[in-house]
Amino acid sequence: MTTSTLRRAGIALLATLALATIPATAGTATATAETASAATAPTAAGAWRGAWAASPQAPTQPFEDAKNWSLRGFADQTVRQSVRLTSGGTKARIELTNRYGSTPLRVTGATVARTAEGGAVVPGSVRTLTFAGRGSVTVPAGGTLLSDGVPFRTKALESVTVTLYLAGPTGPATFHHFASATSHRAAGDHRADTSGKAFTETSTSWYYLSGVEVSGGPRGAARRDGIVTFGDSLTDGVGSAPDADNRYPDELAERLAATGRPHAVLNHGIGGNQVTNDTTWAGEAAVTRFRKDVLTEKGVGTVILLEGINDFGGSGPAFPGGPTPEVSVNRLIDGHRALIRQARAHGLKVVGATLTPIKGSFYDTPENEAKRKAFNTWVRTSGAYDAVVDFDRAVADPADPDRIRRAYDSEDHLHPNDAGYRAMAEALDLDEL
């Protein structure tokens, strides 16, 4: 991806419950194996399952974006982040990650509430989150942990807001770069505020928050019908309208909810990610991060794999952070076979996806196009997956099949717009998920 194109994409992306009382003093829990084990145990209300997710990335700033807070981190600041759940329940808890932190992360306090406008939350809906019964928590460098569950009734496609107060300096922050959503920041402690007035700074990334889980509700405890969408920027939603939840996984969740049988759809796409190569700014190689991001999710039965165009295009000189090693079609196929093996060993059904058109984009070379076509032929004919979705044909221009249809183009000839992501979601056979 070229710096200018991704910078432009980043800019473009640029029941009621009683108010909980924030403790005046609170102990600090430390993330340990014992704490994590207790947090992951099913509760009396049923087993925990993922309702929203984002893949963590190392702190980085490959583009000129003053609203990227990952390198400087936070100190005596409150961060408010809103996410849309794809599964509902009667209890909720959050996942915090310090996967790429070099020092322990101390979270002084956290709350969850129903989302309102502009950094505000719904009055009366704020719930204090605890960690092993305490109001504060320390997440070790490299660690990830879950909060305790709180009574919080939610439904599919409802937005919730998680607020973190970070009193001490955090250092560089583990984050998710392309959120396609607005996060808010305030100076001082505003975790219990219902108004958004103090939250005068915004970013289009998520920080430290990597998951929201729910339990209870009508689904029952034993079903594994959740879906992970795994890939690069086309799964992450680059090119979709900000704060609109129009990525293809969002559109898939809406299709499922419209049938009266919503399923959790967990988005583990990272813009710029590759299957075979680590990158300085777009995450570890998919074959490495798959275990951390996908196989740790609860209540999941299917994974959709859409990834590989950055493996082919990343060897170009304009790739942020410098070119990555050239990848052959056979090497990409080997990478997908490795992902399939990991998924099946974990009992997951695997849906393979073809790579979408690149004609006219910054990846458009005869070599890359030949590789894309050869890989897509393998996806369609190899029988390696349990099912296949042809995203290529879903968004291609019928008059010029190597090019994305104009009505679906975000204008860089690579990433779909909202209509294009909707077409991708509609190409999926719900009976095969």
Tab-separated table of C-alpha atoms in Angstrom:
chain	number	residue	atom	x	y	z
A	1	MET	CA	0.000	0.000	0.000
A	2	THR	CA	1.325	3.449	-0.784
A	3	THR	CA	1.723	5.943	2.005
A	4	SER	CA	-0.456	8.558	0.333
A	5	THR	CA	-3.312	6.151	-0.329
A	6	LEU	CA	-3.378	4.721	3.168
A	7	ARG	CA	-3.062	8.173	4.712
A	8	ARG	CA	-6.104	9.192	2.686
A	9	ALA	CA	-7.901	6.041	3.808
A	10	GLY	CA	-7.009	6.782	7.425
A	11	ILE	CA	-8.427	10.303	7.162
A	12	ALA	CA	-11.573	8.952	5.524
A	13	LEU	CA	-11.993	6.597	8.457
A	14	LEU	CA	-11.063	9.681	10.377
A	15	ALA	CA	-33.759	-2.392	30.438
A	16	THR	CA	-32.093	1.135	31.888
A	17	LEU	CA	-29.470	0.483	34.575
A	18	ALA	CA	-28.761	2.533	37.703
A	19	LEU	CA	-25.654	4.696	37.776
A	20	ALA	CA	-22.821	2.801	39.426
A	21	THR	CA	-20.744	4.523	42.099
A	22	ILE	CA	-17.006	4.733	41.402
A	23	PRO	CA	-15.083	3.619	44.493
A	24	ALA	CA	-13.072	6.392	46.148
A	25	THR	CA	-10.310	3.892	46.817
A	26	ALA	CA	-9.747	0.575	45.131
A	27	GLY	CA	-7.162	-2.160	45.178
A	28	THR	CA	-5.188	-3.103	42.108
A	29	ALA	CA	-5.437	-6.539	40.553
A	30	THR	CA	-2.473	-7.903	38.646
A	31	ALA	CA	-2.956	-10.132	35.616
A	32	THR	CA	-1.667	-13.577	36.497
A	33	ALA	CA	-2.374	-17.052	35.160
A	34	GLU	CA	-4.671	-17.592	38.149
A	35	THR	CA	-6.592	-14.355	37.514
A	36	ALA	CA	-6.990	-15.132	33.819
A	37	SER	CA	-8.197	-18.660	34.553
A	38	ALA	CA	-10.857	-17.408	36.914
A	39	ALA	CA	-11.971	-14.789	34.423
A	40	THR	CA	-12.454	-17.319	31.624
A	41	ALA	CA	-14.596	-19.736	33.652
A	42	PRO	CA	-18.293	-19.946	32.691
A	43	THR	CA	-20.695	-18.218	35.051
A	44	ALA	CA	-24.055	-19.346	36.321
A	45	ALA	CA	-25.635	-17.278	33.552
A	46	GLY	CA	-23.931	-19.444	30.909
A	47	ALA	CA	-20.699	-19.665	28.990
A	48	TRP	CA	-18.910	-16.554	27.833
A	49	ARG	CA	-18.740	-15.853	24.097
A	50	GLY	CA	-17.237	-13.143	21.961
A	51	ALA	CA	-19.499	-10.267	20.902
A	52	TRP	CA	-16.922	-7.831	19.482
A	53	ALA	CA	-13.193	-8.044	18.779
A	54	ALA	CA	-10.233	-6.223	17.252
A	55	SER	CA	-6.740	-7.579	16.601
A	56	PRO	CA	-3.953	-5.859	18.591
A	57	GLN	CA	-1.038	-4.157	16.838
A	58	ALA	CA	2.306	-2.847	18.004
A	59	PRO	CA	2.591	0.932	18.532
A	60	THR	CA	3.424	2.573	15.215
A	61	GLN	CA	2.829	5.685	13.148
A	62	PRO	CA	3.551	4.932	9.484
A	63	PHE	CA	1.512	7.884	8.262
A	64	GLU	CA	1.438	11.571	9.186
A	65	ASP	CA	-1.497	11.354	11.570
A	66	ALA	CA	-1.493	13.558	14.666
A	67	LYS	CA	-4.536	11.683	15.962
A	68	ASN	CA	-2.587	8.448	16.325
A	69	TRP	CA	-1.869	8.211	20.055
A	70	SER	CA	-0.070	4.850	20.052
A	71	LEU	CA	3.548	6.018	20.246
A	72	ARG	CA	3.090	8.613	23.004
A	73	GLY	CA	0.548	6.619	24.981
A	74	PHE	CA	-1.421	8.182	27.836
A	75	ALA	CA	-0.916	9.864	31.229
A	76	ASP	CA	-3.700	11.129	33.515
A	77	GLN	CA	-6.160	10.732	30.643
A	78	THR	CA	-9.476	8.999	30.042
A	79	VAL	CA	-10.073	7.120	26.794
A	80	ARG	CA	-13.646	6.412	25.673
A	81	GLN	CA	-14.248	3.838	22.914
A	82	SER	CA	-17.558	2.740	21.381
A	83	VAL	CA	-18.079	-0.607	19.648
A	84	ARG	CA	-21.081	-2.423	18.208
A	85	LEU	CA	-21.830	-5.877	19.586
A	86	THR	CA	-22.925	-8.672	17.267
A	87	SER	CA	-24.318	-10.888	20.031
A	88	GLY	CA	-26.402	-10.000	23.072
A	89	GLY	CA	-26.610	-11.316	26.605
A	90	THR	CA	-27.367	-10.483	30.212
A	91	LYS	CA	-23.790	-9.975	31.421
A	92	ALA	CA	-20.758	-8.334	29.828
A	93	ARG	CA	-17.014	-8.105	30.352
A	94	ILE	CA	-14.110	-6.594	28.427
A	95	GLU	CA	-10.731	-7.826	27.255
A	96	LEU	CA	-7.706	-5.560	27.681
A	97	THR	CA	-4.389	-6.237	25.991
A	98	ASN	CA	-0.830	-5.062	26.580
A	99	ARG	CA	0.466	-7.554	24.007
A	100	TYR	CA	3.027	-5.163	22.537
A	101	GLY	CA	3.740	-3.082	25.640
A	102	SER	CA	7.305	-2.905	26.940
A	103	THR	CA	6.228	-2.091	30.520
A	104	PRO	CA	3.260	-3.101	32.732
A	105	LEU	CA	0.032	-1.238	31.991
A	106	ARG	CA	-1.889	0.108	34.982
A	107	VAL	CA	-5.575	0.785	34.372
A	108	THR	CA	-6.828	2.879	37.288
A	109	GLY	CA	-10.480	2.275	36.506
A	110	ALA	CA	-12.918	1.291	33.785
A	111	THR	CA	-16.635	1.489	33.025
A	112	VAL	CA	-19.063	0.209	30.405
A	113	ALA	CA	-22.228	2.010	29.343
A	114	ARG	CA	-24.689	2.405	26.496
A	115	THR	CA	-23.476	4.650	23.689
A	116	ALA	CA	-24.904	8.112	23.041
A	117	GLU	CA	-23.650	10.849	20.681
A	118	GLY	CA	-20.252	12.509	20.459
A	119	GLY	CA	-18.442	10.778	23.287
A	120	ALA	CA	-21.459	10.808	25.617
A	121	VAL	CA	-23.127	7.767	27.146
A	122	VAL	CA	-26.721	7.127	28.154
A	123	PRO	CA	-27.455	8.478	31.672
A	124	GLY	CA	-28.205	5.721	34.140
A	125	SER	CA	-26.387	3.066	32.131
A	126	VAL	CA	-22.826	3.386	33.489
A	127	ARG	CA	-21.461	0.236	35.122
A	128	THR	CA	-18.141	0.055	36.979
A	129	LEU	CA	-15.896	-2.776	35.833
A	130	THR	CA	-13.744	-4.728	38.269
A	131	PHE	CA	-10.818	-7.097	37.867
A	132	ALA	CA	-10.684	-10.027	40.284
A	133	GLY	CA	-12.983	-7.919	42.459
A	134	ARG	CA	-10.826	-4.790	42.406
A	135	GLY	CA	-11.317	-1.480	40.672
A	136	SER	CA	-7.834	-1.195	39.195
A	137	VAL	CA	-5.624	-3.664	37.372
A	138	THR	CA	-2.071	-4.032	36.115
A	139	VAL	CA	-1.578	-5.856	32.831
A	140	PRO	CA	1.981	-7.188	32.451
A	141	ALA	CA	3.984	-6.404	29.332
A	142	GLY	CA	2.830	-8.921	26.742
A	143	GLY	CA	-0.282	-9.807	28.748
A	144	THR	CA	-4.011	-9.871	28.072
A	145	LEU	CA	-6.794	-10.150	30.634
A	146	LEU	CA	-10.544	-10.090	31.111
A	147	SER	CA	-12.567	-7.996	33.528
A	148	ASP	CA	-15.130	-9.526	35.851
A	149	GLY	CA	-18.586	-9.836	34.357
A	150	VAL	CA	-21.227	-7.232	35.255
A	151	PRO	CA	-25.011	-7.432	34.844
A	152	PHE	CA	-25.571	-5.569	31.576
A	153	ARG	CA	-28.362	-6.625	29.247
A	154	THR	CA	-27.469	-6.198	25.586
A	155	LYS	CA	-28.810	-7.278	22.226
A	156	ALA	CA	-27.210	-7.919	18.850
A	157	LEU	CA	-26.232	-4.770	16.886
A	158	GLU	CA	-26.301	-2.580	20.007
A	159	SER	CA	-23.411	-0.188	20.650
A	160	VAL	CA	-21.643	-0.033	24.011
A	161	THR	CA	-18.966	2.366	25.237
A	162	VAL	CA	-15.930	1.307	27.253
A	163	THR	CA	-14.102	4.027	29.210
A	164	LEU	CA	-10.593	3.580	30.640
A	165	TYR	CA	-8.909	5.954	33.080
A	166	LEU	CA	-5.109	5.782	32.797
A	167	ALA	CA	-3.648	7.796	35.669
A	168	GLY	CA	0.046	7.037	35.272
A	169	PRO	CA	2.169	7.182	32.107
A	170	THR	CA	1.509	4.117	29.974
A	171	GLY	CA	4.324	4.374	27.486
A	172	PRO	CA	3.605	3.362	23.872
A	173	ALA	CA	0.192	1.740	23.562
A	174	THR	CA	-0.925	-1.531	22.014
A	175	PHE	CA	-3.705	-0.518	19.647
A	176	HIS	CA	-5.734	-1.316	16.522
A	177	HIS	CA	-4.913	1.173	13.792
A	178	PHE	CA	-7.836	1.331	11.334
A	179	ALA	CA	-10.886	1.329	13.584
A	180	SER	CA	-13.282	3.042	11.146
A	181	ALA	CA	-14.691	4.492	14.373
A	182	THR	CA	-14.062	7.532	16.543
A	183	SER	CA	-12.418	7.178	19.957
A	184	HIS	CA	-12.439	10.089	22.426
A	185	ARG	CA	-9.903	11.329	24.979
A	186	ALA	CA	-10.143	13.677	27.965
A	187	ALA	CA	-7.608	15.063	30.423
A	188	GLY	CA	-8.080	13.700	33.950
A	189	ASP	CA	-10.543	11.158	35.313
A	190	HIS	CA	-13.884	11.176	33.464
A	191	ARG	CA	-14.728	7.475	33.500
A	192	ALA	CA	-18.134	8.081	35.139
A	193	ASP	CA	-19.136	11.096	32.998
A	194	THR	CA	-22.300	10.724	30.983
A	195	SER	CA	-21.610	13.893	29.004
A	196	GLY	CA	-18.996	13.932	26.250
A	197	LYS	CA	-17.991	17.565	26.887
A	198	ALA	CA	-14.635	16.726	28.476
A	199	PHE	CA	-13.660	14.474	25.575
A	200	THR	CA	-12.223	17.097	23.264
A	201	GLU	CA	-9.683	14.938	21.401
A	202	THR	CA	-10.486	12.201	18.909
A	203	SER	CA	-8.711	9.357	17.138
A	204	THR	CA	-9.723	6.738	14.579
A	205	SER	CA	-7.988	3.868	16.389
A	206	TRP	CA	-8.795	1.638	19.363
A	207	TYR	CA	-6.381	1.445	22.320
A	208	TYR	CA	-5.855	-1.511	24.698
A	209	LEU	CA	-9.438	-2.739	24.109
A	210	SER	CA	-9.377	-6.014	22.150
A	211	GLY	CA	-12.687	-7.657	22.984
A	212	VAL	CA	-16.123	-7.552	24.569
A	213	GLU	CA	-17.709	-10.812	25.702
A	214	VAL	CA	-21.256	-11.573	26.827
A	215	SER	CA	-23.028	-14.422	28.585
A	216	GLY	CA	-26.635	-15.368	29.218
A	217	GLY	CA	-29.540	-14.447	27.005
A	218	PRO	CA	-31.608	-16.643	24.698
A	219	ARG	CA	-28.696	-18.274	22.872
A	220	GLY	CA	-27.883	-20.748	25.585
A	221	ALA	CA	-24.458	-21.739	26.856
A	222	ALA	CA	-23.215	-24.487	24.558
A	223	ARG	CA	-23.642	-23.167	21.000
A	224	ARG	CA	-20.506	-22.531	18.928
A	225	ASP	CA	-22.059	-20.580	16.077
A	226	GLY	CA	-19.845	-17.493	16.192
A	227	ILE	CA	-17.899	-16.475	13.079
A	228	VAL	CA	-14.418	-14.955	12.878
A	229	THR	CA	-13.613	-12.892	9.791
A	230	PHE	CA	-9.844	-12.958	9.380
A	231	GLY	CA	-7.747	-10.962	6.959
A	232	ASP	CA	-6.329	-7.607	5.956
A	233	SER	CA	-7.766	-4.169	5.117
A	234	LEU	CA	-10.721	-5.610	3.194
A	235	THR	CA	-11.855	-7.306	6.399
A	236	ASP	CA	-10.771	-4.376	8.581
A	237	GLY	CA	-13.062	-2.116	6.529
A	238	VAL	CA	-10.634	0.406	5.009
A	239	GLY	CA	-12.677	2.518	2.593
A	240	SER	CA	-15.943	2.218	4.522
A	241	ALA	CA	-17.621	5.249	6.079
A	242	PRO	CA	-16.416	6.035	9.630
A	243	ASP	CA	-18.766	5.371	12.548
A	244	ALA	CA	-21.261	3.625	10.244
A	245	ASP	CA	-20.442	-0.074	10.879
A	246	ASN	CA	-20.428	-0.867	7.170
A	247	ARG	CA	-17.431	-3.195	6.970
A	248	TYR	CA	-18.301	-6.515	5.321
A	249	PRO	CA	-18.310	-8.337	8.701
A	250	ASP	CA	-20.801	-5.719	9.989
A	251	GLU	CA	-23.019	-6.264	6.974
A	252	LEU	CA	-22.796	-10.025	7.524
A	253	ALA	CA	-23.865	-9.593	11.156
A	254	GLU	CA	-26.846	-7.548	9.986
A	255	ARG	CA	-27.841	-10.228	7.467
A	256	LEU	CA	-27.744	-12.873	10.185
A	257	ALA	CA	-29.700	-10.716	12.637
A	258	ALA	CA	-32.362	-10.077	9.970
A	259	THR	CA	-33.044	-13.819	9.788
A	260	GLY	CA	-34.006	-13.796	13.463
A	261	ARG	CA	-30.961	-15.880	14.394
A	262	PRO	CA	-28.070	-13.483	15.045
A	263	HIS	CA	-24.570	-14.896	15.307
A	264	ALA	CA	-21.498	-13.256	16.763
A	265	VAL	CA	-19.251	-11.964	13.962
A	266	LEU	CA	-15.781	-11.091	15.249
A	267	ASN	CA	-13.560	-8.949	13.020
A	268	HIS	CA	-9.886	-9.897	13.116
A	269	GLY	CA	-8.739	-7.979	10.062
A	270	ILE	CA	-5.653	-5.734	10.133
A	271	GLY	CA	-5.091	-3.219	7.341
A	272	GLY	CA	-1.847	-4.023	5.488
A	273	ASN	CA	-1.446	-7.461	7.100
A	274	GLN	CA	0.226	-10.311	5.234
A	275	VAL	CA	-0.139	-14.072	5.489
A	276	THR	CA	3.548	-14.906	5.258
A	277	ASN	CA	5.555	-11.820	6.297
A	278	ASP	CA	5.713	-9.829	9.511
A	279	THR	CA	5.494	-6.073	8.928
A	280	THR	CA	6.697	-3.091	10.940
A	281	TRP	CA	3.261	-1.438	10.940
A	282	ALA	CA	0.569	-3.965	9.988
A	283	GLY	CA	0.947	-6.753	12.486
A	284	GLU	CA	2.605	-10.123	12.690
A	285	ALA	CA	2.176	-12.554	9.804
A	286	ALA	CA	-1.264	-14.161	9.737
A	287	VAL	CA	0.212	-17.621	10.254
A	288	THR	CA	1.614	-16.356	13.563
A	289	ARG	CA	-1.185	-14.154	14.880
A	290	PHE	CA	-3.964	-16.633	13.979
A	291	ARG	CA	-3.341	-18.591	17.173
A	292	LYS	CA	-3.478	-15.471	19.354
A	293	ASP	CA	-6.355	-13.694	17.633
A	294	VAL	CA	-8.666	-16.456	16.396
A	295	LEU	CA	-8.081	-19.598	18.445
A	296	THR	CA	-8.593	-17.751	21.745
A	297	GLU	CA	-12.124	-16.631	20.802
A	298	LYS	CA	-15.010	-18.303	22.635
A	299	GLY	CA	-18.206	-19.614	21.048
A	300	VAL	CA	-16.759	-19.661	17.519
A	301	GLY	CA	-17.417	-22.386	14.942
A	302	THR	CA	-16.384	-20.846	11.604
A	303	VAL	CA	-13.564	-18.687	10.253
A	304	ILE	CA	-13.584	-16.832	6.913
A	305	LEU	CA	-10.092	-16.363	5.402
A	306	LEU	CA	-9.593	-13.374	3.071
A	307	GLU	CA	-5.935	-12.450	2.829
A	308	GLY	CA	-2.993	-12.421	0.445
A	309	ILE	CA	-3.004	-9.345	-1.768
A	310	ASN	CA	-0.490	-7.555	0.494
A	311	ASP	CA	1.840	-10.561	0.244
A	312	PHE	CA	1.950	-9.988	-3.515
A	313	GLY	CA	1.924	-6.179	-3.470
A	314	GLY	CA	4.101	-5.571	-0.398
A	315	SER	CA	7.352	-6.159	-2.249
A	316	GLY	CA	6.863	-2.842	-4.075
A	317	PRO	CA	8.997	0.176	-3.077
A	318	ALA	CA	6.091	2.269	-1.742
A	319	PHE	CA	4.982	-0.225	0.916
A	320	PRO	CA	5.063	1.590	4.317
A	321	GLY	CA	8.084	0.623	6.363
A	322	GLY	CA	9.865	-0.600	3.254
A	323	PRO	CA	9.290	-3.529	0.896
A	324	THR	CA	8.675	-6.977	2.315
A	325	PRO	CA	10.117	-10.158	0.742
A	326	GLU	CA	8.486	-11.217	-2.508
A	327	VAL	CA	5.903	-13.977	-2.118
A	328	SER	CA	5.145	-16.622	-4.735
A	329	VAL	CA	1.722	-18.123	-5.314
A	330	ASN	CA	2.920	-21.424	-3.874
A	331	ARG	CA	4.193	-19.741	-0.725
A	332	LEU	CA	0.860	-17.988	-0.209
A	333	ILE	CA	-0.965	-21.289	-0.740
A	334	ASP	CA	1.303	-22.916	1.849
A	335	GLY	CA	0.393	-20.096	4.246
A	336	HIS	CA	-3.319	-20.679	3.719
A	337	ARG	CA	-2.868	-24.419	4.217
A	338	ALA	CA	-1.140	-23.651	7.528
A	339	LEU	CA	-4.094	-21.477	8.589
A	340	ILE	CA	-6.532	-24.230	7.578
A	341	ARG	CA	-4.612	-26.785	9.654
A	342	GLN	CA	-4.644	-24.521	12.713
A	343	ALA	CA	-8.357	-23.883	12.357
A	344	ARG	CA	-9.352	-27.528	11.883
A	345	ALA	CA	-7.187	-28.642	14.798
A	346	HIS	CA	-9.329	-26.303	16.885
A	347	GLY	CA	-12.581	-27.691	15.448
A	348	LEU	CA	-13.337	-24.703	13.218
A	349	LYS	CA	-15.007	-24.786	9.806
A	350	VAL	CA	-12.967	-22.844	7.229
A	351	VAL	CA	-14.408	-20.682	4.447
A	352	GLY	CA	-11.872	-19.535	1.855
A	353	ALA	CA	-12.308	-16.284	-0.070
A	354	THR	CA	-10.962	-15.176	-3.443
A	355	LEU	CA	-8.873	-11.997	-3.682
A	356	THR	CA	-10.743	-8.995	-5.077
A	357	PRO	CA	-9.722	-6.975	-8.183
A	358	ILE	CA	-6.682	-4.671	-8.233
A	359	LYS	CA	-6.723	-3.159	-11.737
A	360	GLY	CA	-5.939	0.563	-11.603
A	361	SER	CA	-4.683	0.387	-8.005
A	362	PHE	CA	-1.161	0.867	-6.680
A	363	TYR	CA	-0.814	-2.944	-6.681
A	364	ASP	CA	-1.649	-3.260	-10.371
A	365	THR	CA	1.297	-4.878	-12.154
A	366	PRO	CA	1.231	-7.779	-14.618
A	367	GLU	CA	3.081	-9.944	-12.101
A	368	ASN	CA	0.683	-9.225	-9.226
A	369	GLU	CA	-2.372	-9.732	-11.422
A	370	ALA	CA	-1.064	-13.075	-12.654
A	371	LYS	CA	-0.440	-14.170	-9.058
A	372	ARG	CA	-3.908	-13.022	-7.957
A	373	LYS	CA	-5.601	-14.990	-10.729
A	374	ALA	CA	-3.544	-18.114	-10.060
A	375	PHE	CA	-4.288	-17.978	-6.338
A	376	ASN	CA	-8.013	-17.430	-6.968
A	377	THR	CA	-8.078	-20.468	-9.246
A	378	TRP	CA	-6.575	-22.504	-6.432
A	379	VAL	CA	-9.140	-21.178	-3.937
A	380	ARG	CA	-12.022	-22.080	-6.256
A	381	THR	CA	-10.798	-25.526	-7.320
A	382	SER	CA	-8.466	-27.009	-4.693
A	383	GLY	CA	-11.071	-28.305	-2.274
A	384	ALA	CA	-8.766	-27.185	0.546
A	385	TYR	CA	-11.532	-25.302	2.386
A	386	ASP	CA	-14.872	-26.471	3.748
A	387	ALA	CA	-16.597	-23.826	1.632
A	388	VAL	CA	-15.610	-20.976	-0.716
A	389	VAL	CA	-16.966	-17.444	-1.169
A	390	ASP	CA	-16.104	-15.676	-4.422
A	391	PHE	CA	-15.590	-12.076	-3.315
A	392	ASP	CA	-13.671	-11.432	-6.540
A	393	ARG	CA	-16.709	-12.005	-8.748
A	394	ALA	CA	-19.036	-10.343	-6.231
A	395	VAL	CA	-17.419	-6.924	-6.669
A	396	ALA	CA	-15.829	-7.145	-10.142
A	397	ASP	CA	-17.010	-5.015	-13.043
A	398	PRO	CA	-18.848	-7.381	-15.454
A	399	ALA	CA	-17.451	-5.408	-18.410
A	400	ASP	CA	-13.883	-5.483	-17.021
A	401	PRO	CA	-13.560	-8.356	-14.507
A	402	ASP	CA	-10.037	-7.384	-13.442
A	403	ARG	CA	-11.351	-4.076	-12.077
A	404	ILE	CA	-13.637	-3.388	-9.130
A	405	ARG	CA	-17.090	-2.186	-10.207
A	406	ARG	CA	-17.254	1.614	-10.139
A	407	ALA	CA	-20.303	1.638	-7.855
A	408	TYR	CA	-18.337	-0.441	-5.331
A	409	ASP	CA	-15.016	1.451	-5.525
A	410	SER	CA	-13.788	3.638	-2.645
A	411	GLU	CA	-11.778	5.446	-5.363
A	412	ASP	CA	-8.422	3.762	-4.848
A	413	HIS	CA	-9.465	0.810	-7.077
A	414	LEU	CA	-8.537	-1.648	-4.327
A	415	HIS	CA	-10.777	-1.089	-1.306
A	416	PRO	CA	-14.574	-1.308	-1.631
A	417	ASN	CA	-16.893	1.422	-0.399
A	418	ASP	CA	-19.963	0.741	1.744
A	419	ALA	CA	-21.906	-0.673	-1.207
A	420	GLY	CA	-18.996	-2.906	-2.119
A	421	TYR	CA	-18.694	-4.294	1.390
A	422	ARG	CA	-22.439	-4.948	1.363
A	423	ALA	CA	-22.048	-6.899	-1.885
A	424	MET	CA	-19.299	-8.984	-0.291
A	425	ALA	CA	-21.503	-9.836	2.683
A	426	GLU	CA	-24.373	-10.756	0.381
A	427	ALA	CA	-22.107	-13.162	-1.523
A	428	LEU	CA	-21.812	-15.380	1.554
A	429	ASP	CA	-24.125	-18.387	1.778
A	430	LEU	CA	-25.490	-18.206	5.323
A	431	ASP	CA	-26.179	-21.939	5.315
A	432	GLU	CA	-22.453	-22.612	4.893
A	433	LEU	CA	-21.377	-20.569	7.922
